[in-house]
Short mmCIF file of C-alpha atoms and ligand atoms in Angstrom, two decimals:
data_model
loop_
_atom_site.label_atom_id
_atom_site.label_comp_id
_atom_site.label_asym_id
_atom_site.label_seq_id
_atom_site.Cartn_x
_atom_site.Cartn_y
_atom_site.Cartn_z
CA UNK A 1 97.63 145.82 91.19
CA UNK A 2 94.90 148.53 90.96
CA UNK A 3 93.45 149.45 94.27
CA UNK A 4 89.84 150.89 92.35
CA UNK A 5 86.89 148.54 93.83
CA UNK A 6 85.72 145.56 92.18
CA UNK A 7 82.08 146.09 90.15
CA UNK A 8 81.17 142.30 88.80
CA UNK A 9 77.91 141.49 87.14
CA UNK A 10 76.53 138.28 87.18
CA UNK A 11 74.02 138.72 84.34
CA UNK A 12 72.70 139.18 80.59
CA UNK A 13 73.92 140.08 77.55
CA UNK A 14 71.81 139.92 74.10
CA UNK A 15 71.91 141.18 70.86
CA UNK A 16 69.72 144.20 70.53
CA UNK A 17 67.56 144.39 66.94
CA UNK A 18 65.82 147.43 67.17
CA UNK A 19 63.18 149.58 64.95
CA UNK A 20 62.63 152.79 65.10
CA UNK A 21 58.72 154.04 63.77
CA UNK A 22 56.77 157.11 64.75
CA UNK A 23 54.71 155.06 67.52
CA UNK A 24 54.45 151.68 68.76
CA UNK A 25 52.39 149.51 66.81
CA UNK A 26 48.72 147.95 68.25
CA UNK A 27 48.35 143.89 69.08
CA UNK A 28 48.36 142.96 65.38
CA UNK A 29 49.05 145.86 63.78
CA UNK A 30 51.61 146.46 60.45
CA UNK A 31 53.49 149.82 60.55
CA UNK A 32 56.31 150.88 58.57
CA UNK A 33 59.55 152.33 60.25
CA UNK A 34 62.18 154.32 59.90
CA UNK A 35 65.54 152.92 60.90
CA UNK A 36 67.10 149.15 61.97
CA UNK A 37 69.82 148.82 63.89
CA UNK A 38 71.57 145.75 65.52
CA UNK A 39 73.84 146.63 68.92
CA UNK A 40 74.79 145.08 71.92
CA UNK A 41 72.65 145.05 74.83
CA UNK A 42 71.49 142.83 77.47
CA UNK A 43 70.96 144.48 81.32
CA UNK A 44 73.92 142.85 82.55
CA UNK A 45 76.32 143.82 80.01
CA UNK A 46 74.48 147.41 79.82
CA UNK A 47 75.02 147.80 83.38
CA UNK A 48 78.54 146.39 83.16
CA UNK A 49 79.56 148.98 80.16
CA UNK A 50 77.65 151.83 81.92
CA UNK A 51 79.76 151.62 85.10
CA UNK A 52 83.30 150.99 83.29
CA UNK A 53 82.39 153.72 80.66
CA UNK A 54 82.24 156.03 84.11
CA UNK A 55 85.94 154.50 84.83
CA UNK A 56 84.78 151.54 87.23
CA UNK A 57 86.64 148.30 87.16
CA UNK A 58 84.13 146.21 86.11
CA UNK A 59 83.44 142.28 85.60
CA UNK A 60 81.33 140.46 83.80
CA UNK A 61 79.95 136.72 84.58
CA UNK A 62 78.23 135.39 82.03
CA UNK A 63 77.32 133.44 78.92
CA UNK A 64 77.01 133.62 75.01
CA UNK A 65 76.62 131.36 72.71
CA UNK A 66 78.88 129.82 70.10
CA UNK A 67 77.72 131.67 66.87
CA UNK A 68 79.20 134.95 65.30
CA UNK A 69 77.26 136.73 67.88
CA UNK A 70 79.41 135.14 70.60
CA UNK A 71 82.56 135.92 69.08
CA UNK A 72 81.25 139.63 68.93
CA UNK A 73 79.82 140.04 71.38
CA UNK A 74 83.15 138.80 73.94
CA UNK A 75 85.10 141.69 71.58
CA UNK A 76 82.57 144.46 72.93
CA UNK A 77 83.00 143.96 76.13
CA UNK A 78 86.66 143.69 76.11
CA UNK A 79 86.67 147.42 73.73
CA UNK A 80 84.91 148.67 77.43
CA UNK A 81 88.27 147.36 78.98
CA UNK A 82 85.59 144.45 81.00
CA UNK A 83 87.18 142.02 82.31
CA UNK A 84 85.87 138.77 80.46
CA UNK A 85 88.38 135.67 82.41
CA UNK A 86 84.32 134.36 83.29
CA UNK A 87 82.75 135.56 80.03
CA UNK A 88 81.74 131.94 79.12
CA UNK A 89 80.92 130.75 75.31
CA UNK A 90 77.93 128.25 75.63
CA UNK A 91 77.70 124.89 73.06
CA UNK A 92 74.78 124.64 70.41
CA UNK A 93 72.97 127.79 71.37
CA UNK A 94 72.58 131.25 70.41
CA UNK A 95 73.58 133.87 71.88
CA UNK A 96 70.88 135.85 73.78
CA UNK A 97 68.61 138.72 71.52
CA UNK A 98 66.15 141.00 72.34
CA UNK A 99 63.61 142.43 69.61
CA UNK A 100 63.05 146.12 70.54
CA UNK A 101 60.30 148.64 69.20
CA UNK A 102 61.31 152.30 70.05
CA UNK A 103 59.05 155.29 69.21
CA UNK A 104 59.45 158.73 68.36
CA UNK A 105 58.51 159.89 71.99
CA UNK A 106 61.43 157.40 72.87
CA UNK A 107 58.72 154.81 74.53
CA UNK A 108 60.23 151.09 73.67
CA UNK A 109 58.43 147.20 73.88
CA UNK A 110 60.73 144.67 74.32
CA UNK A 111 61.00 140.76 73.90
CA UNK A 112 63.95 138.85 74.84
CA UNK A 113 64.57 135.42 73.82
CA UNK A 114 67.71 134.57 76.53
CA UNK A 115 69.36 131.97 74.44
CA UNK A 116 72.87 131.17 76.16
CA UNK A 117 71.63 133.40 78.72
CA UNK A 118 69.35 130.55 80.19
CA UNK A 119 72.67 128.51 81.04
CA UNK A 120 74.77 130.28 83.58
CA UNK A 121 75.01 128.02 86.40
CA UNK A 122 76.60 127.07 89.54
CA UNK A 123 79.78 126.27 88.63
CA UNK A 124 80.00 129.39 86.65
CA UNK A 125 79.61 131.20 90.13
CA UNK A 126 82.06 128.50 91.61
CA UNK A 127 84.87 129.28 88.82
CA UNK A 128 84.23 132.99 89.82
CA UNK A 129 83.96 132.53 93.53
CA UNK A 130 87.22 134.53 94.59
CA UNK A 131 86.03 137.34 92.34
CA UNK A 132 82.68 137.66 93.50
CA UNK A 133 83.95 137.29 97.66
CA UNK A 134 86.08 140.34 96.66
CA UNK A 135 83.54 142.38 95.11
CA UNK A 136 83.10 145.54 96.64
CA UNK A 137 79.89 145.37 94.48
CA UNK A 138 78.08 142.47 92.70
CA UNK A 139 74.94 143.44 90.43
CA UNK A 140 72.40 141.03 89.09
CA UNK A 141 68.99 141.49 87.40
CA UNK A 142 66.42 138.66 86.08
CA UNK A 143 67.80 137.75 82.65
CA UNK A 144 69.85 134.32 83.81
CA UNK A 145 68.94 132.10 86.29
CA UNK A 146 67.58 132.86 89.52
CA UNK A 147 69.37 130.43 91.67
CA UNK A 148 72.71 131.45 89.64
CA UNK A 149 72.09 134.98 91.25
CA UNK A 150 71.28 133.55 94.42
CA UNK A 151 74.46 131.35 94.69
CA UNK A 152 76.30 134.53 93.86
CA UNK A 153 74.52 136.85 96.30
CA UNK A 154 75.42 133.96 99.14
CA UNK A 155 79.25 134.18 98.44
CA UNK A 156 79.43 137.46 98.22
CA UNK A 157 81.21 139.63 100.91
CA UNK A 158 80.55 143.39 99.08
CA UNK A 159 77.24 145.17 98.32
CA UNK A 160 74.48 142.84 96.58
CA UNK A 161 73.23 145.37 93.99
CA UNK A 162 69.51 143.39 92.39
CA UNK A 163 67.76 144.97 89.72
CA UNK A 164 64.87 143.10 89.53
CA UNK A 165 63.98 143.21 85.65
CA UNK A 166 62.41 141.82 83.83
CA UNK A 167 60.27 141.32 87.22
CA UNK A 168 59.17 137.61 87.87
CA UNK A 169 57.31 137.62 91.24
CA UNK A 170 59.12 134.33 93.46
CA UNK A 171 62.33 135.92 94.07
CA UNK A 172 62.13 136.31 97.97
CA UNK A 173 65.17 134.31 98.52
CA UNK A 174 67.14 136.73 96.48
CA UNK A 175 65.08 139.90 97.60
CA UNK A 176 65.90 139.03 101.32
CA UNK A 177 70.03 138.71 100.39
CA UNK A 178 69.84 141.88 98.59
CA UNK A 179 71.40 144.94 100.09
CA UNK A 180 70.00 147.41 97.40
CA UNK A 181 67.05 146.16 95.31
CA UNK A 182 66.15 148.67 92.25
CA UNK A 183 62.60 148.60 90.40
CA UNK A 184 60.70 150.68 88.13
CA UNK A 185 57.19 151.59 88.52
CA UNK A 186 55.87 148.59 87.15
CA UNK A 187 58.19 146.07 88.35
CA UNK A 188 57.18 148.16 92.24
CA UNK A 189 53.46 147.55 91.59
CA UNK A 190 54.06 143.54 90.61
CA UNK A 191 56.12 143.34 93.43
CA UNK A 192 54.25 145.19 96.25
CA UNK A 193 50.50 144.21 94.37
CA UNK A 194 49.22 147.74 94.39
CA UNK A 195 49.75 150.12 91.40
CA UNK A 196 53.00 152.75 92.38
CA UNK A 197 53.20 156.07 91.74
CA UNK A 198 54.73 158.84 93.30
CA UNK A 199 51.88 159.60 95.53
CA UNK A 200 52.29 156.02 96.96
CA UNK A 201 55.49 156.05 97.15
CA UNK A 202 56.60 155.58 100.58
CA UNK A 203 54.65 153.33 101.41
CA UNK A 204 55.56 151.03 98.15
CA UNK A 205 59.50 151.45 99.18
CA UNK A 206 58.85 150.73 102.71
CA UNK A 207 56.92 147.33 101.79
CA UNK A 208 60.62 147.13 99.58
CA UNK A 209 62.12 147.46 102.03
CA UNK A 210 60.74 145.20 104.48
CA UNK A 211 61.04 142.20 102.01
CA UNK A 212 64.97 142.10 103.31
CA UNK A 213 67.59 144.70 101.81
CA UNK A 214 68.82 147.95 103.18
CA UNK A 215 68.18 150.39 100.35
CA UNK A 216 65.44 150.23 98.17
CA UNK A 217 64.66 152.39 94.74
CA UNK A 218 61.89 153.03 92.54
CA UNK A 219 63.06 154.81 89.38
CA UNK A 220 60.62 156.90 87.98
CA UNK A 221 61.34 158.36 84.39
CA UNK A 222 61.23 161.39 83.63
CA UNK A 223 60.27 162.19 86.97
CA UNK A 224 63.16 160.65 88.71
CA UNK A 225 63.51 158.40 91.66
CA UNK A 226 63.08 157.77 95.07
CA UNK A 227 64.21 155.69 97.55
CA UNK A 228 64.04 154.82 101.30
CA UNK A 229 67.20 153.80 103.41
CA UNK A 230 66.89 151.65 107.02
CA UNK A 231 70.42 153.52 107.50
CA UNK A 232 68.74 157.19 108.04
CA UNK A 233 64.60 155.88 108.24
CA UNK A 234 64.36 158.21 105.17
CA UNK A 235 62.26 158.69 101.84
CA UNK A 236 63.30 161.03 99.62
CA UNK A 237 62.13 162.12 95.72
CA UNK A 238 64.87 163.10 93.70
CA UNK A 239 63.82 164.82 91.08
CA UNK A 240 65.36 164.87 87.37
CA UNK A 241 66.46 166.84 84.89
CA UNK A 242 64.33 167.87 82.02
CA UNK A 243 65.08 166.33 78.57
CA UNK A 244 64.15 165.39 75.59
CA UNK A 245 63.58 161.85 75.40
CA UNK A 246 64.97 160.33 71.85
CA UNK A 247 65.36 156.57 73.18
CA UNK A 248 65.00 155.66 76.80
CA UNK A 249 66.01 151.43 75.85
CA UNK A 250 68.72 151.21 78.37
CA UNK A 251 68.08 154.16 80.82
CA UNK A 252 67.39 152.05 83.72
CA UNK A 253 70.71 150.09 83.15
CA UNK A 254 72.09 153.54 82.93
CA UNK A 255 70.84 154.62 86.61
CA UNK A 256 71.76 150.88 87.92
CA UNK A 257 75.70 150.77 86.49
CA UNK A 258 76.39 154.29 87.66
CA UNK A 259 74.49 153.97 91.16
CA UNK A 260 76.81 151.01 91.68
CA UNK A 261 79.64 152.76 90.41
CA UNK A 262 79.01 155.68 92.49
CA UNK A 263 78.31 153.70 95.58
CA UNK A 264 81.70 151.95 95.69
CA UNK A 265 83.80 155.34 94.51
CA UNK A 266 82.38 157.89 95.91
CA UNK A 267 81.02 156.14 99.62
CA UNK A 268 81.70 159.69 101.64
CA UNK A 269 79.00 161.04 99.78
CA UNK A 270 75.55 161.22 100.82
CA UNK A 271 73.06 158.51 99.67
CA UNK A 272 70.87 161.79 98.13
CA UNK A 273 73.64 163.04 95.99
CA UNK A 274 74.80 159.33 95.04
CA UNK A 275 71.43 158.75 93.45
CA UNK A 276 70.60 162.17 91.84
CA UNK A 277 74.41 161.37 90.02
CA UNK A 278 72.94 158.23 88.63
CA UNK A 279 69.47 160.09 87.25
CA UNK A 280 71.74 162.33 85.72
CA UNK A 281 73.46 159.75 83.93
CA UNK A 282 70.47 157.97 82.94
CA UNK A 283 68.46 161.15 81.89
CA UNK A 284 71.64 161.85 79.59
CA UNK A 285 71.46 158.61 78.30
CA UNK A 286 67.59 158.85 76.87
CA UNK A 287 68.79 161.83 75.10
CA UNK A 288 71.25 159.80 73.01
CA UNK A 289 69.59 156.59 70.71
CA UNK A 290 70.54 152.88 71.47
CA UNK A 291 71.47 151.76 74.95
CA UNK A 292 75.43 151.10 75.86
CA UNK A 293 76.30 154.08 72.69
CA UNK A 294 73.99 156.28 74.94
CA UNK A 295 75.79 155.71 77.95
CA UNK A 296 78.43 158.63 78.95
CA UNK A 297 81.89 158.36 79.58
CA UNK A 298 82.42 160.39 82.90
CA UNK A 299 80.55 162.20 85.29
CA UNK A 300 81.42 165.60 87.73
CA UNK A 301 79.29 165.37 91.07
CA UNK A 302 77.97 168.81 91.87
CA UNK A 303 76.96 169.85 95.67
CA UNK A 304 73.46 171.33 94.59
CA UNK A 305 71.03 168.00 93.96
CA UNK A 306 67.27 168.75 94.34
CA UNK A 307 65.66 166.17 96.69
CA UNK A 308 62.24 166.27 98.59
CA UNK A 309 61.71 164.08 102.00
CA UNK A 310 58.81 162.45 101.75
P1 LIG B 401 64.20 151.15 80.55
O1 LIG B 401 63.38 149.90 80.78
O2 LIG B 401 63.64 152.04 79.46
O3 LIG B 401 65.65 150.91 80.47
P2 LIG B 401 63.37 151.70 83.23
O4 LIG B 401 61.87 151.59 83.04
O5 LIG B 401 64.07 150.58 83.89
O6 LIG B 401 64.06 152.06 81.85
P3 LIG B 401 62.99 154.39 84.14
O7 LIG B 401 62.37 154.56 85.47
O8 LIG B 401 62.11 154.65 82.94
O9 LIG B 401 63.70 152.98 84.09
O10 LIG B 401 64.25 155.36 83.97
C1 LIG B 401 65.44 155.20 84.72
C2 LIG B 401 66.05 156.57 84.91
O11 LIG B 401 66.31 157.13 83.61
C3 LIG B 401 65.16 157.58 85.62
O12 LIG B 401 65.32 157.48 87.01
C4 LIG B 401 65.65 158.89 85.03
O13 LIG B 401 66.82 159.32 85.70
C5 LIG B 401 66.06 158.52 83.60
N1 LIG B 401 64.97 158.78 82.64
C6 LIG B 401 64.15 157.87 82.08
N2 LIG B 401 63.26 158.46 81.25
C7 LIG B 401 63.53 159.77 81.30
C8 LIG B 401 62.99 160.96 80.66
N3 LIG B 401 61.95 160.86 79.82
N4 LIG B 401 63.54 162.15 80.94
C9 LIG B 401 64.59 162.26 81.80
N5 LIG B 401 65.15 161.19 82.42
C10 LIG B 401 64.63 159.97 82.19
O1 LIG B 402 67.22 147.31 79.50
C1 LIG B 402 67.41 147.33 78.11
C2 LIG B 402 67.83 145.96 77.65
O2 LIG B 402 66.77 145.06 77.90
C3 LIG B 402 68.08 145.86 76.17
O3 LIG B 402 69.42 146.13 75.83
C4 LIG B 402 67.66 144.45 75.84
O4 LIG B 402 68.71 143.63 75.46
C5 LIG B 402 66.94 143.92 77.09
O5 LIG B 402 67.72 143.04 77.79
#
């Protein structure tokens, strides 16, 4: 029996069909592109392939559907070495997709249509229910039912890892059983009602903060992240490296897999250093197109990482 912590993800996967043009195109507008390509995405299974492509032992809860996708789809995870004994294949329905427009400054637009996604349930979380007890950390975002996260959060003994994307706004119950809840800037503003930025920050993570969980992180881009802690009563900006961007689908499931990687494997570490790890993986990620092929396979902590209290 390996003795490595437990990452599970209860959460998404879809099929990724993505097209590449020189910008995004305007409400109604034609534009020709110049590459298609068809990969396997989803934030759940992103997150799930980010942390076991940086060695975690990783998880995955969820659901496909029972068309060639499916079948695929259950193969990719298990070429990650995932573990898929609660990878469930859903009846009559497709699996999950997203339709994805990615630029030449990297900027993407995304639809999903969740598909199989829509039908993990309770007993799914039942069936898994000694797994998820024993995780030393369970992630979820907002691609599958919020009540099958919240089940999940309730049994679970470990860190409750929510990245709240997409962002819908009535997820209290979950935000209060959270113990770290991760956001971009946009998902911040819907959630605090005020338009983030960094020179708002502190007091956007502390309203985070007070909804319930005892870290709470705004990723920022290119310019980072920054997050408050009830452990220390700090805010700090971590700045990130300098890149250029080439695709940055996926670079927030980059920073969420390897945060909760990091945050089970390396817990002697300060919460600074744990953090500016996972912008580093996610700023190497945008450099690199598509989303789980961008993700990289290990990562050497350093003792110099640039952070500003706020
Ligand atoms: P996405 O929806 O595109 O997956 P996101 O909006 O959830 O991403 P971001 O805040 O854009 O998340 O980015 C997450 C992390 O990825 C950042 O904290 C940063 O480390 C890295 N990152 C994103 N964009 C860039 C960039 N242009 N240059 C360097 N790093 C970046
Ligand atoms: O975060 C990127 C992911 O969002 C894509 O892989 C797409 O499937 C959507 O879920």
């Amino acid at each position: 029996m390996s003795s490595l912590p437990k990452i599970v993800v209860v959460g998404s996967c879809c099929v990724d069909f993505t097209t590449y043009a020189p910008r995004l195109p305007n409400p109604g507008e034609t534009l020709h592109g110049t590459k298609f390509t068809t990969s396997f995405g989803g934030k759940g299974a992103n997150q799930c392939v980010a942390a076991a492509k940086l060695g975690g032992k990783t998880y995955m809860i969820c659901r496909v559907g029972d068309d060639d996708w499916g079948v695929k789809y259950i193969e990719n995870l298990k070429s990650f070495g995932i573990d898929v004994t609660h990878t469930k294949t859903t009846r009559d329905i497709t699996t999950g997709i997203a339709q994805i427009s990615v630029a030449s400054n990297g900027e993407n637009q995304i639809v999903i249509v969740p598909g199989a996604n829509n039908h993990l349930n309770n007993s799914d979380i039942q069936d898994a229910q000694e797994l998820i007890k024993n995780a030393d950390v369970l992630i979820s975002q907002l691609e599958t039912p919020d009540d099958t996260t919240y089940q999940a959060f309730k049994l679970c003994n470990g860190i409750k890892l929510l990245n709240a994307a997409p962002m819908r706004t009535d997820i209290k119950s979950l935000l209060e059983l959270c113990t770290v809840l991760c956001v971009n800037e946009p998902e911040a503003s819907q959630l605090v009602g005020f338009e983030v930025n960094l020179s708002n920050i502190k007091l956007a993570l502390k309203e985070l903060l007070d909804t319930g969980c005892k870290l709470a992180i705004i990723t920022l881009g290119d310019k980072g992240a920054a997050y408050f802690s009830s452990d220390d009563n700090q805010c700090i900006h971590i700045p990130c490296e300098k890149v250029k961007p080439v695709d940055t689908t996926g670079a927030g499931d980059a920073f969420v897999g390897a945060l909760a990687t990091f945050l089970v494997t390396q817990k002697d570490r300060p919460i600074h250093q744990i953090i500016g790890a996972a912008c580093d993986v996610a700023s190497k990620s945008v450099t690199i197109e598509g989303t789980q092929t961008s993700f990289p396979n290990k990562y050497t902590f350093h003792e110099n990482y640039n952070y500003i209290v706020l």
